[in-house]
Amino acid sequence: MAAAADSSGDGGTSSGEKTIVLVSSDNSARFEVREAAALLSQTVRRMIDEAGADASGDGITLPDVDAKTLAKVLEYCNKHAPASSSSSAAEAAPPAEGEEDLERFDREFVRVDMGTLYSLVTAASYLKIEGLLNLTCQTIADMIKGKTPEQIRKTLGITSEFTPEEEDEVRRENAWAF
Amino acid sequence: MPTIQRAEMGGAGAGAPRRPGEAVEVTELELLIQLLGGGGGGSGSYNINDNGDILAEILSRLDGRSLAAAACVCRLWAAVARRDAVWEALCLRHVGPPAPPAAAGPATRAVVAALGGYRRLYRLCLGPALDRLAQAQAQAVRAHHLSLSLSLSLFSIDCYERLGGGGGGGPSAGKRGRQQPSSLLFLCKPVDVS
């Protein structure tokens, strides 16, 4: 995920594989990535399809993803990208890395602060990267599992604005599970 | 320990004045408008309550009990936990097709809607069935799947009978239906066949 200074967007790697330039929301960072990695994002895939052949001239700007998050997202994509990019669903092709290796990578990948984790969820949702969305959402879900409402609030820094009546009502509504 | 900056929930009270003791179901839109009034913060802070759809993605991956607990966390969580789509995701994880993405077809959704929605389906049928399976001694995964399918079928038939179907006739018959014992009543409790 090197930041290319003045890439024409149509550059290739030494092996000649096509690359795509992705630009962060504030235009502060440009990333040149393998096409196979970029196409893990259904949003990017759609943008390329819609824009046509000469789209990659200036790189693709992603208005909802800041530089720091985009860098991290691309770290994931590069790791999970299939060995070769084919025009049909890139996710169907097996990734270049071994499965155990990927699991270890994923575990380490989500060991970040909550702010970063939440940004990754949002980015994965916007970019429609299924694997990343699953990984990040499941990580947060695992933090919630098995906890009482009060413990959940504490873990995630949430204040409840329920009135006592509302709190009673909602607990009654969900009493079947406790 | 990661630094988590607490996002202040904007507006201590609800928008419209409420009579004491009245618990009103606040819509998600109202909640987001309230929250966006306050909250937010400097760089590095996050607000998990910024986006109801994102929250739904997260809550969709919980088990039934955790989801019920999540509903009690705050107003926005209660509203999102009421979305049937969240319970649909949970149900499909247990009885849906093995290959993701798990989404029910329109025909299935129509049937479940007639049964009262996925949340109700989980509360009355799948949840208790899963609890029973958890308590039973180690069963093969395949047997789990069959048990759940059977529970769903029985639940559907029971709903159908309560609606006065199966020869019950018109609306008056339906009203009487509740007082007549269901033909499936004997199956509602586990039967010891040892």
PDB file of N, CA and C in Angstrom, chain A residues 82-163:
ATOM      1  N   PRO A  82      -7.140 -12.086  -3.770  1.00  0.00           N
ATOM      2  CA  PRO A  82      -6.806 -13.331  -4.450  1.00  0.00           C
ATOM      3  C   PRO A  82      -5.503 -13.172  -5.217  1.00  0.00           C
ATOM      4  N   ALA A  83      -4.904 -14.315  -5.561  1.00  0.00           N
ATOM      5  CA  ALA A  83      -3.604 -14.263  -6.226  1.00  0.00           C
ATOM      6  C   ALA A  83      -3.698 -13.586  -7.584  1.00  0.00           C
ATOM      7  N   SER A  84      -4.833 -13.813  -8.235  1.00  0.00           N
ATOM      8  CA  SER A  84      -5.008 -13.148  -9.526  1.00  0.00           C
ATOM      9  C   SER A  84      -6.377 -12.511  -9.550  1.00  0.00           C
ATOM     10  N   SER A  85      -6.507 -11.413 -10.234  1.00  0.00           N
ATOM     11  CA  SER A  85      -7.830 -10.796 -10.288  1.00  0.00           C
ATOM     12  C   SER A  85      -8.507 -11.205 -11.582  1.00  0.00           C
ATOM     13  N   SER A  86      -9.684 -11.779 -11.436  1.00  0.00           N
ATOM     14  CA  SER A  86     -10.451 -12.119 -12.626  1.00  0.00           C
ATOM     15  C   SER A  86     -11.663 -11.216 -12.656  1.00  0.00           C
ATOM     16  N   SER A  87     -12.251 -11.056 -13.805  1.00  0.00           N
ATOM     17  CA  SER A  87     -13.363 -10.112 -13.921  1.00  0.00           C
ATOM     18  C   SER A  87     -14.578 -10.584 -13.147  1.00  0.00           C
ATOM     19  N   SER A  88     -14.698 -11.887 -12.961  1.00  0.00           N
ATOM     20  CA  SER A  88     -15.838 -12.364 -12.180  1.00  0.00           C
ATOM     21  C   SER A  88     -15.426 -12.421 -10.719  1.00  0.00           C
ATOM     22  N   ALA A  89     -16.406 -12.169  -9.863  1.00  0.00           N
ATOM     23  CA  ALA A  89     -16.230 -12.043  -8.409  1.00  0.00           C
ATOM     24  C   ALA A  89     -14.861 -12.456  -7.865  1.00  0.00           C
ATOM     25  N   ALA A  90     -14.062 -11.459  -7.562  1.00  0.00           N
ATOM     26  CA  ALA A  90     -12.700 -11.731  -7.102  1.00  0.00           C
ATOM     27  C   ALA A  90     -12.696 -12.527  -5.813  1.00  0.00           C
ATOM     28  N   GLU A  91     -13.753 -12.393  -5.014  1.00  0.00           N
ATOM     29  CA  GLU A  91     -13.754 -13.096  -3.734  1.00  0.00           C
ATOM     30  C   GLU A  91     -13.869 -14.593  -3.944  1.00  0.00           C
ATOM     31  N   ALA A  92     -14.354 -15.028  -5.098  1.00  0.00           N
ATOM     32  CA  ALA A  92     -14.539 -16.451  -5.311  1.00  0.00           C
ATOM     33  C   ALA A  92     -13.183 -17.154  -5.424  1.00  0.00           C
ATOM     34  N   ALA A  93     -12.205 -16.444  -5.946  1.00  0.00           N
ATOM     35  CA  ALA A  93     -10.881 -17.054  -6.064  1.00  0.00           C
ATOM     36  C   ALA A  93     -10.229 -17.125  -4.693  1.00  0.00           C
ATOM     37  N   PRO A  94      -9.493 -18.168  -4.409  1.00  0.00           N
ATOM     38  CA  PRO A  94      -8.889 -18.288  -3.079  1.00  0.00           C
ATOM     39  C   PRO A  94      -7.805 -17.250  -2.896  1.00  0.00           C
ATOM     40  N   PRO A  95      -7.670 -16.713  -1.679  1.00  0.00           N
ATOM     41  CA  PRO A  95      -6.625 -15.711  -1.441  1.00  0.00           C
ATOM     42  C   PRO A  95      -5.245 -16.342  -1.557  1.00  0.00           C
ATOM     43  N   ALA A  96      -4.252 -15.497  -1.794  1.00  0.00           N
ATOM     44  CA  ALA A  96      -2.911 -16.006  -2.033  1.00  0.00           C
ATOM     45  C   ALA A  96      -2.311 -16.620  -0.764  1.00  0.00           C
ATOM     46  N   GLU A  97      -2.739 -16.129   0.403  1.00  0.00           N
ATOM     47  CA  GLU A  97      -2.135 -16.583   1.652  1.00  0.00           C
ATOM     48  C   GLU A  97      -2.847 -17.811   2.191  1.00  0.00           C
ATOM     49  N   GLY A  98      -2.215 -18.522   3.102  1.00  0.00           N
ATOM     50  CA  GLY A  98      -2.833 -19.686   3.717  1.00  0.00           C
ATOM     51  C   GLY A  98      -3.887 -19.265   4.728  1.00  0.00           C
ATOM     52  N   GLU A  99      -4.793 -20.208   5.054  1.00  0.00           N
ATOM     53  CA  GLU A  99      -5.926 -19.850   5.903  1.00  0.00           C
ATOM     54  C   GLU A  99      -5.506 -19.511   7.323  1.00  0.00           C
ATOM     55  N   GLU A 100      -4.587 -20.315   7.879  1.00  0.00           N
ATOM     56  CA  GLU A 100      -4.133 -20.057   9.252  1.00  0.00           C
ATOM     57  C   GLU A 100      -3.451 -18.711   9.337  1.00  0.00           C
ATOM     58  N   ASP A 101      -2.667 -18.436   8.316  1.00  0.00           N
ATOM     59  CA  ASP A 101      -1.943 -17.178   8.257  1.00  0.00           C
ATOM     60  C   ASP A 101      -2.925 -16.015   8.263  1.00  0.00           C
ATOM     61  N   LEU A 102      -4.019 -16.174   7.496  1.00  0.00           N
ATOM     62  CA  LEU A 102      -5.028 -15.127   7.422  1.00  0.00           C
ATOM     63  C   LEU A 102      -5.729 -14.943   8.758  1.00  0.00           C
ATOM     64  N   GLU A 103      -6.032 -16.058   9.432  1.00  0.00           N
ATOM     65  CA  GLU A 103      -6.712 -15.950  10.724  1.00  0.00           C
ATOM     66  C   GLU A 103      -5.852 -15.203  11.720  1.00  0.00           C
ATOM     67  N   ARG A 104      -4.557 -15.506  11.687  1.00  0.00           N
ATOM     68  CA  ARG A 104      -3.653 -14.830  12.612  1.00  0.00           C
ATOM     69  C   ARG A 104      -3.606 -13.341  12.281  1.00  0.00           C
ATOM     70  N   PHE A 105      -3.544 -13.057  10.983  1.00  0.00           N
ATOM     71  CA  PHE A 105      -3.527 -11.665  10.542  1.00  0.00           C
ATOM     72  C   PHE A 105      -4.781 -10.945  11.035  1.00  0.00           C
ATOM     73  N   ASP A 106      -5.953 -11.589  10.826  1.00  0.00           N
ATOM     74  CA  ASP A 106      -7.213 -10.964  11.214  1.00  0.00           C
ATOM     75  C   ASP A 106      -7.251 -10.666  12.707  1.00  0.00           C
ATOM     76  N   ARG A 107      -6.774 -11.624  13.501  1.00  0.00           N
ATOM     77  CA  ARG A 107      -6.796 -11.426  14.959  1.00  0.00           C
ATOM     78  C   ARG A 107      -5.965 -10.203  15.342  1.00  0.00           C
ATOM     79  N   GLU A 108      -4.793 -10.093  14.736  1.00  0.00           N
ATOM     80  CA  GLU A 108      -3.932  -8.951  15.042  1.00  0.00           C
ATOM     81  C   GLU A 108      -4.509  -7.655  14.491  1.00  0.00           C
ATOM     82  N   PHE A 109      -5.137  -7.780  13.327  1.00  0.00           N
ATOM     83  CA  PHE A 109      -5.640  -6.605  12.621  1.00  0.00           C
ATOM     84  C   PHE A 109      -6.641  -5.827  13.465  1.00  0.00           C
ATOM     85  N   VAL A 110      -7.467  -6.556  14.236  1.00  0.00           N
ATOM     86  CA  VAL A 110      -8.514  -5.858  14.990  1.00  0.00           C
ATOM     87  C   VAL A 110      -8.080  -5.491  16.401  1.00  0.00           C
ATOM     88  N   ARG A 111      -6.810  -5.678  16.702  1.00  0.00           N
ATOM     89  CA  ARG A 111      -6.343  -5.244  18.017  1.00  0.00           C
ATOM     90  C   ARG A 111      -5.968  -3.774  17.943  1.00  0.00           C
ATOM     91  N   VAL A 112      -7.004  -2.963  17.886  1.00  0.00           N
ATOM     92  CA  VAL A 112      -6.814  -1.518  17.786  1.00  0.00           C
ATOM     93  C   VAL A 112      -7.769  -0.858  18.765  1.00  0.00           C
ATOM     94  N   ASP A 113      -7.639   0.469  18.919  1.00  0.00           N
ATOM     95  CA  ASP A 113      -8.560   1.159  19.829  1.00  0.00           C
ATOM     96  C   ASP A 113      -9.941   1.229  19.201  1.00  0.00           C
ATOM     97  N   MET A 114     -10.935   1.480  20.046  1.00  0.00           N
ATOM     98  CA  MET A 114     -12.322   1.454  19.592  1.00  0.00           C
ATOM     99  C   MET A 114     -12.593   2.461  18.489  1.00  0.00           C
ATOM    100  N   GLY A 115     -11.953   3.624  18.561  1.00  0.00           N
ATOM    101  CA  GLY A 115     -12.174   4.641  17.537  1.00  0.00           C
ATOM    102  C   GLY A 115     -11.791   4.121  16.161  1.00  0.00           C
ATOM    103  N   THR A 116     -10.614   3.500  16.096  1.00  0.00           N
ATOM    104  CA  THR A 116     -10.159   2.931  14.824  1.00  0.00           C
ATOM    105  C   THR A 116     -11.077   1.804  14.386  1.00  0.00           C
ATOM    106  N   LEU A 117     -11.443   0.949  15.336  1.00  0.00           N
ATOM    107  CA  LEU A 117     -12.301  -0.188  15.004  1.00  0.00           C
ATOM    108  C   LEU A 117     -13.624   0.290  14.423  1.00  0.00           C
ATOM    109  N   TYR A 118     -14.196   1.297  15.067  1.00  0.00           N
ATOM    110  CA  TYR A 118     -15.465   1.811  14.572  1.00  0.00           C
ATOM    111  C   TYR A 118     -15.307   2.438  13.194  1.00  0.00           C
ATOM    112  N   SER A 119     -14.205   3.171  12.967  1.00  0.00           N
ATOM    113  CA  SER A 119     -13.966   3.738  11.632  1.00  0.00           C
ATOM    114  C   SER A 119     -13.867   2.640  10.590  1.00  0.00           C
ATOM    115  N   LEU A 120     -13.257   1.509  10.976  1.00  0.00           N
ATOM    116  CA  LEU A 120     -13.127   0.392  10.039  1.00  0.00           C
ATOM    117  C   LEU A 120     -14.493  -0.194   9.701  1.00  0.00           C
ATOM    118  N   VAL A 121     -15.375  -0.296  10.707  1.00  0.00           N
ATOM    119  CA  VAL A 121     -16.721  -0.805  10.443  1.00  0.00           C
ATOM    120  C   VAL A 121     -17.420   0.095   9.432  1.00  0.00           C
ATOM    121  N   THR A 122     -17.354   1.390   9.688  1.00  0.00           N
ATOM    122  CA  THR A 122     -18.013   2.347   8.811  1.00  0.00           C
ATOM    123  C   THR A 122     -17.437   2.277   7.400  1.00  0.00           C
ATOM    124  N   ALA A 123     -16.111   2.225   7.307  1.00  0.00           N
ATOM    125  CA  ALA A 123     -15.477   2.170   5.989  1.00  0.00           C
ATOM    126  C   ALA A 123     -15.848   0.882   5.267  1.00  0.00           C
ATOM    127  N   ALA A 124     -15.822  -0.249   6.004  1.00  0.00           N
ATOM    128  CA  ALA A 124     -16.141  -1.540   5.380  1.00  0.00           C
ATOM    129  C   ALA A 124     -17.573  -1.548   4.880  1.00  0.00           C
ATOM    130  N   SER A 125     -18.453  -0.863   5.611  1.00  0.00           N
ATOM    131  CA  SER A 125     -19.842  -0.803   5.207  1.00  0.00           C
ATOM    132  C   SER A 125     -19.989   0.044   3.946  1.00  0.00           C
ATOM    133  N   TYR A 126     -19.338   1.204   3.940  1.00  0.00           N
ATOM    134  CA  TYR A 126     -19.416   2.093   2.781  1.00  0.00           C
ATOM    135  C   TYR A 126     -18.764   1.452   1.557  1.00  0.00           C
ATOM    136  N   LEU A 127     -17.613   0.837   1.765  1.00  0.00           N
ATOM    137  CA  LEU A 127     -16.875   0.257   0.638  1.00  0.00           C
ATOM    138  C   LEU A 127     -17.418  -1.118   0.240  1.00  0.00           C
ATOM    139  N   LYS A 128     -18.318  -1.640   1.047  1.00  0.00           N
ATOM    140  CA  LYS A 128     -18.907  -2.954   0.806  1.00  0.00           C
ATOM    141  C   LYS A 128     -17.829  -4.021   0.640  1.00  0.00           C
ATOM    142  N   ILE A 129     -17.029  -4.152   1.681  1.00  0.00           N
ATOM    143  CA  ILE A 129     -16.027  -5.227   1.718  1.00  0.00           C
ATOM    144  C   ILE A 129     -16.536  -6.237   2.742  1.00  0.00           C
ATOM    145  N   GLU A 130     -17.086  -7.344   2.226  1.00  0.00           N
ATOM    146  CA  GLU A 130     -17.812  -8.261   3.096  1.00  0.00           C
ATOM    147  C   GLU A 130     -16.948  -8.837   4.219  1.00  0.00           C
ATOM    148  N   GLY A 131     -15.768  -9.309   3.855  1.00  0.00           N
ATOM    149  CA  GLY A 131     -14.892  -9.945   4.842  1.00  0.00           C
ATOM    150  C   GLY A 131     -14.530  -8.991   5.967  1.00  0.00           C
ATOM    151  N   LEU A 132     -14.202  -7.761   5.601  1.00  0.00           N
ATOM    152  CA  LEU A 132     -13.793  -6.777   6.605  1.00  0.00           C
ATOM    153  C   LEU A 132     -14.979  -6.390   7.483  1.00  0.00           C
ATOM    154  N   LEU A 133     -16.155  -6.254   6.864  1.00  0.00           N
ATOM    155  CA  LEU A 133     -17.340  -5.896   7.625  1.00  0.00           C
ATOM    156  C   LEU A 133     -17.656  -6.989   8.643  1.00  0.00           C
ATOM    157  N   ASN A 134     -17.592  -8.246   8.183  1.00  0.00           N
ATOM    158  CA  ASN A 134     -17.831  -9.359   9.097  1.00  0.00           C
ATOM    159  C   ASN A 134     -16.843  -9.343  10.245  1.00  0.00           C
ATOM    160  N   LEU A 135     -15.565  -9.203   9.901  1.00  0.00           N
ATOM    161  CA  LEU A 135     -14.507  -9.260  10.911  1.00  0.00           C
ATOM    162  C   LEU A 135     -14.695  -8.171  11.960  1.00  0.00           C
ATOM    163  N   THR A 136     -14.887  -6.927  11.511  1.00  0.00           N
ATOM    164  CA  THR A 136     -14.961  -5.814  12.460  1.00  0.00           C
ATOM    165  C   THR A 136     -16.253  -5.831  13.265  1.00  0.00           C
ATOM    166  N   CYS A 137     -17.382  -6.101  12.600  1.00  0.00           N
ATOM    167  CA  CYS A 137     -18.647  -6.142  13.332  1.00  0.00           C
ATOM    168  C   CYS A 137     -18.645  -7.276  14.341  1.00  0.00           C
ATOM    169  N   GLN A 138     -18.110  -8.431  13.949  1.00  0.00           N
ATOM    170  CA  GLN A 138     -18.085  -9.564  14.867  1.00  0.00           C
ATOM    171  C   GLN A 138     -17.205  -9.248  16.063  1.00  0.00           C
ATOM    172  N   THR A 139     -16.117  -8.504  15.836  1.00  0.00           N
ATOM    173  CA  THR A 139     -15.232  -8.133  16.944  1.00  0.00           C
ATOM    174  C   THR A 139     -15.977  -7.304  17.972  1.00  0.00           C
ATOM    175  N   ILE A 140     -16.742  -6.310  17.495  1.00  0.00           N
ATOM    176  CA  ILE A 140     -17.492  -5.482  18.432  1.00  0.00           C
ATOM    177  C   ILE A 140     -18.611  -6.300  19.062  1.00  0.00           C
ATOM    178  N   ALA A 141     -19.266  -7.143  18.261  1.00  0.00           N
ATOM    179  CA  ALA A 141     -20.338  -7.990  18.800  1.00  0.00           C
ATOM    180  C   ALA A 141     -19.792  -8.873  19.920  1.00  0.00           C
ATOM    181  N   ASP A 142     -18.581  -9.400  19.740  1.00  0.00           N
ATOM    182  CA  ASP A 142     -17.986 -10.252  20.769  1.00  0.00           C
ATOM    183  C   ASP A 142     -17.746  -9.485  22.061  1.00  0.00           C
ATOM    184  N   MET A 143     -17.569  -8.164  21.942  1.00  0.00           N
ATOM    185  CA  MET A 143     -17.381  -7.359  23.159  1.00  0.00           C
ATOM    186  C   MET A 143     -18.697  -7.210  23.917  1.00  0.00           C
ATOM    187  N   ILE A 144     -19.795  -7.380  23.197  1.00  0.00           N
ATOM    188  CA  ILE A 144     -21.108  -7.163  23.781  1.00  0.00           C
ATOM    189  C   ILE A 144     -21.676  -8.460  24.339  1.00  0.00           C
ATOM    190  N   LYS A 145     -21.288  -9.576  23.719  1.00  0.00           N
ATOM    191  CA  LYS A 145     -21.899 -10.864  24.066  1.00  0.00           C
ATOM    192  C   LYS A 145     -21.816 -11.176  25.543  1.00  0.00           C
ATOM    193  N   GLY A 146     -22.914 -11.695  26.061  1.00  0.00           N
ATOM    194  CA  GLY A 146     -22.923 -12.191  27.426  1.00  0.00           C
ATOM    195  C   GLY A 146     -22.918 -11.115  28.485  1.00  0.00           C
ATOM    196  N   LYS A 147     -22.968  -9.858  28.090  1.00  0.00           N
ATOM    197  CA  LYS A 147     -22.907  -8.780  29.087  1.00  0.00           C
ATOM    198  C   LYS A 147     -24.303  -8.301  29.461  1.00  0.00           C
ATOM    199  N   THR A 148     -24.398  -7.745  30.645  1.00  0.00           N
ATOM    200  CA  THR A 148     -25.642  -7.100  31.042  1.00  0.00           C
ATOM    201  C   THR A 148     -25.681  -5.715  30.379  1.00  0.00           C
ATOM    202  N   PRO A 149     -26.867  -5.123  30.308  1.00  0.00           N
ATOM    203  CA  PRO A 149     -26.958  -3.788  29.703  1.00  0.00           C
ATOM    204  C   PRO A 149     -25.986  -2.781  30.336  1.00  0.00           C
ATOM    205  N   GLU A 150     -25.853  -2.844  31.655  1.00  0.00           N
ATOM    206  CA  GLU A 150     -24.980  -1.891  32.327  1.00  0.00           C
ATOM    207  C   GLU A 150     -23.524  -2.126  31.936  1.00  0.00           C
ATOM    208  N   GLN A 151     -23.136  -3.390  31.813  1.00  0.00           N
ATOM    209  CA  GLN A 151     -21.767  -3.704  31.413  1.00  0.00           C
ATOM    210  C   GLN A 151     -21.501  -3.247  29.983  1.00  0.00           C
ATOM    211  N   ILE A 152     -22.517  -3.401  29.130  1.00  0.00           N
ATOM    212  CA  ILE A 152     -22.365  -2.960  27.737  1.00  0.00           C
ATOM    213  C   ILE A 152     -22.142  -1.454  27.698  1.00  0.00           C
ATOM    214  N   ARG A 153     -22.942  -0.739  28.497  1.00  0.00           N
ATOM    215  CA  ARG A 153     -22.813   0.724  28.518  1.00  0.00           C
ATOM    216  C   ARG A 153     -21.406   1.124  28.934  1.00  0.00           C
ATOM    217  N   LYS A 154     -20.911   0.445  29.934  1.00  0.00           N
ATOM    218  CA  LYS A 154     -19.578   0.776  30.442  1.00  0.00           C
ATOM    219  C   LYS A 154     -18.506   0.504  29.390  1.00  0.00           C
ATOM    220  N   THR A 155     -18.620  -0.658  28.744  1.00  0.00           N
ATOM    221  CA  THR A 155     -17.592  -1.037  27.765  1.00  0.00           C
ATOM    222  C   THR A 155     -17.533  -0.057  26.614  1.00  0.00           C
ATOM    223  N   LEU A 156     -18.713   0.408  26.184  1.00  0.00           N
ATOM    224  CA  LEU A 156     -18.747   1.225  24.969  1.00  0.00           C
ATOM    225  C   LEU A 156     -18.962   2.701  25.246  1.00  0.00           C
ATOM    226  N   GLY A 157     -19.006   3.078  26.506  1.00  0.00           N
ATOM    227  CA  GLY A 157     -19.146   4.494  26.820  1.00  0.00           C
ATOM    228  C   GLY A 157     -20.479   5.076  26.414  1.00  0.00           C
ATOM    229  N   ILE A 158     -21.538   4.341  26.710  1.00  0.00           N
ATOM    230  CA  ILE A 158     -22.873   4.809  26.331  1.00  0.00           C
ATOM    231  C   ILE A 158     -23.617   5.252  27.581  1.00  0.00           C
ATOM    232  N   THR A 159     -24.319   6.373  27.458  1.00  0.00           N
ATOM    233  CA  THR A 159     -25.181   6.810  28.559  1.00  0.00           C
ATOM    234  C   THR A 159     -26.607   6.459  28.193  1.00  0.00           C
ATOM    235  N   SER A 160     -27.300   5.885  29.156  1.00  0.00           N
ATOM    236  CA  SER A 160     -28.695   5.572  28.882  1.00  0.00           C
ATOM    237  C   SER A 160     -29.564   6.768  29.213  1.00  0.00           C
ATOM    238  N   GLU A 161     -30.442   7.114  28.273  1.00  0.00           N
ATOM    239  CA  GLU A 161     -31.302   8.248  28.575  1.00  0.00           C
ATOM    240  C   GLU A 161     -32.724   7.790  28.878  1.00  0.00           C
ATOM    241  N   PHE A 162     -32.851   6.522  29.191  1.00  0.00           N
ATOM    242  CA  PHE A 162     -34.160   5.993  29.561  1.00  0.00           C
ATOM    243  C   PHE A 162     -34.687   6.677  30.815  1.00  0.00           C
ATOM    244  N   THR A 163     -35.978   6.945  30.808  1.00  0.00           N
ATOM    245  CA  THR A 163     -36.608   7.302  32.083  1.00  0.00           C
ATOM    246  C   THR A 163     -36.816   5.984  32.825  1.00  0.00           C
TER     247      THR A 163
END
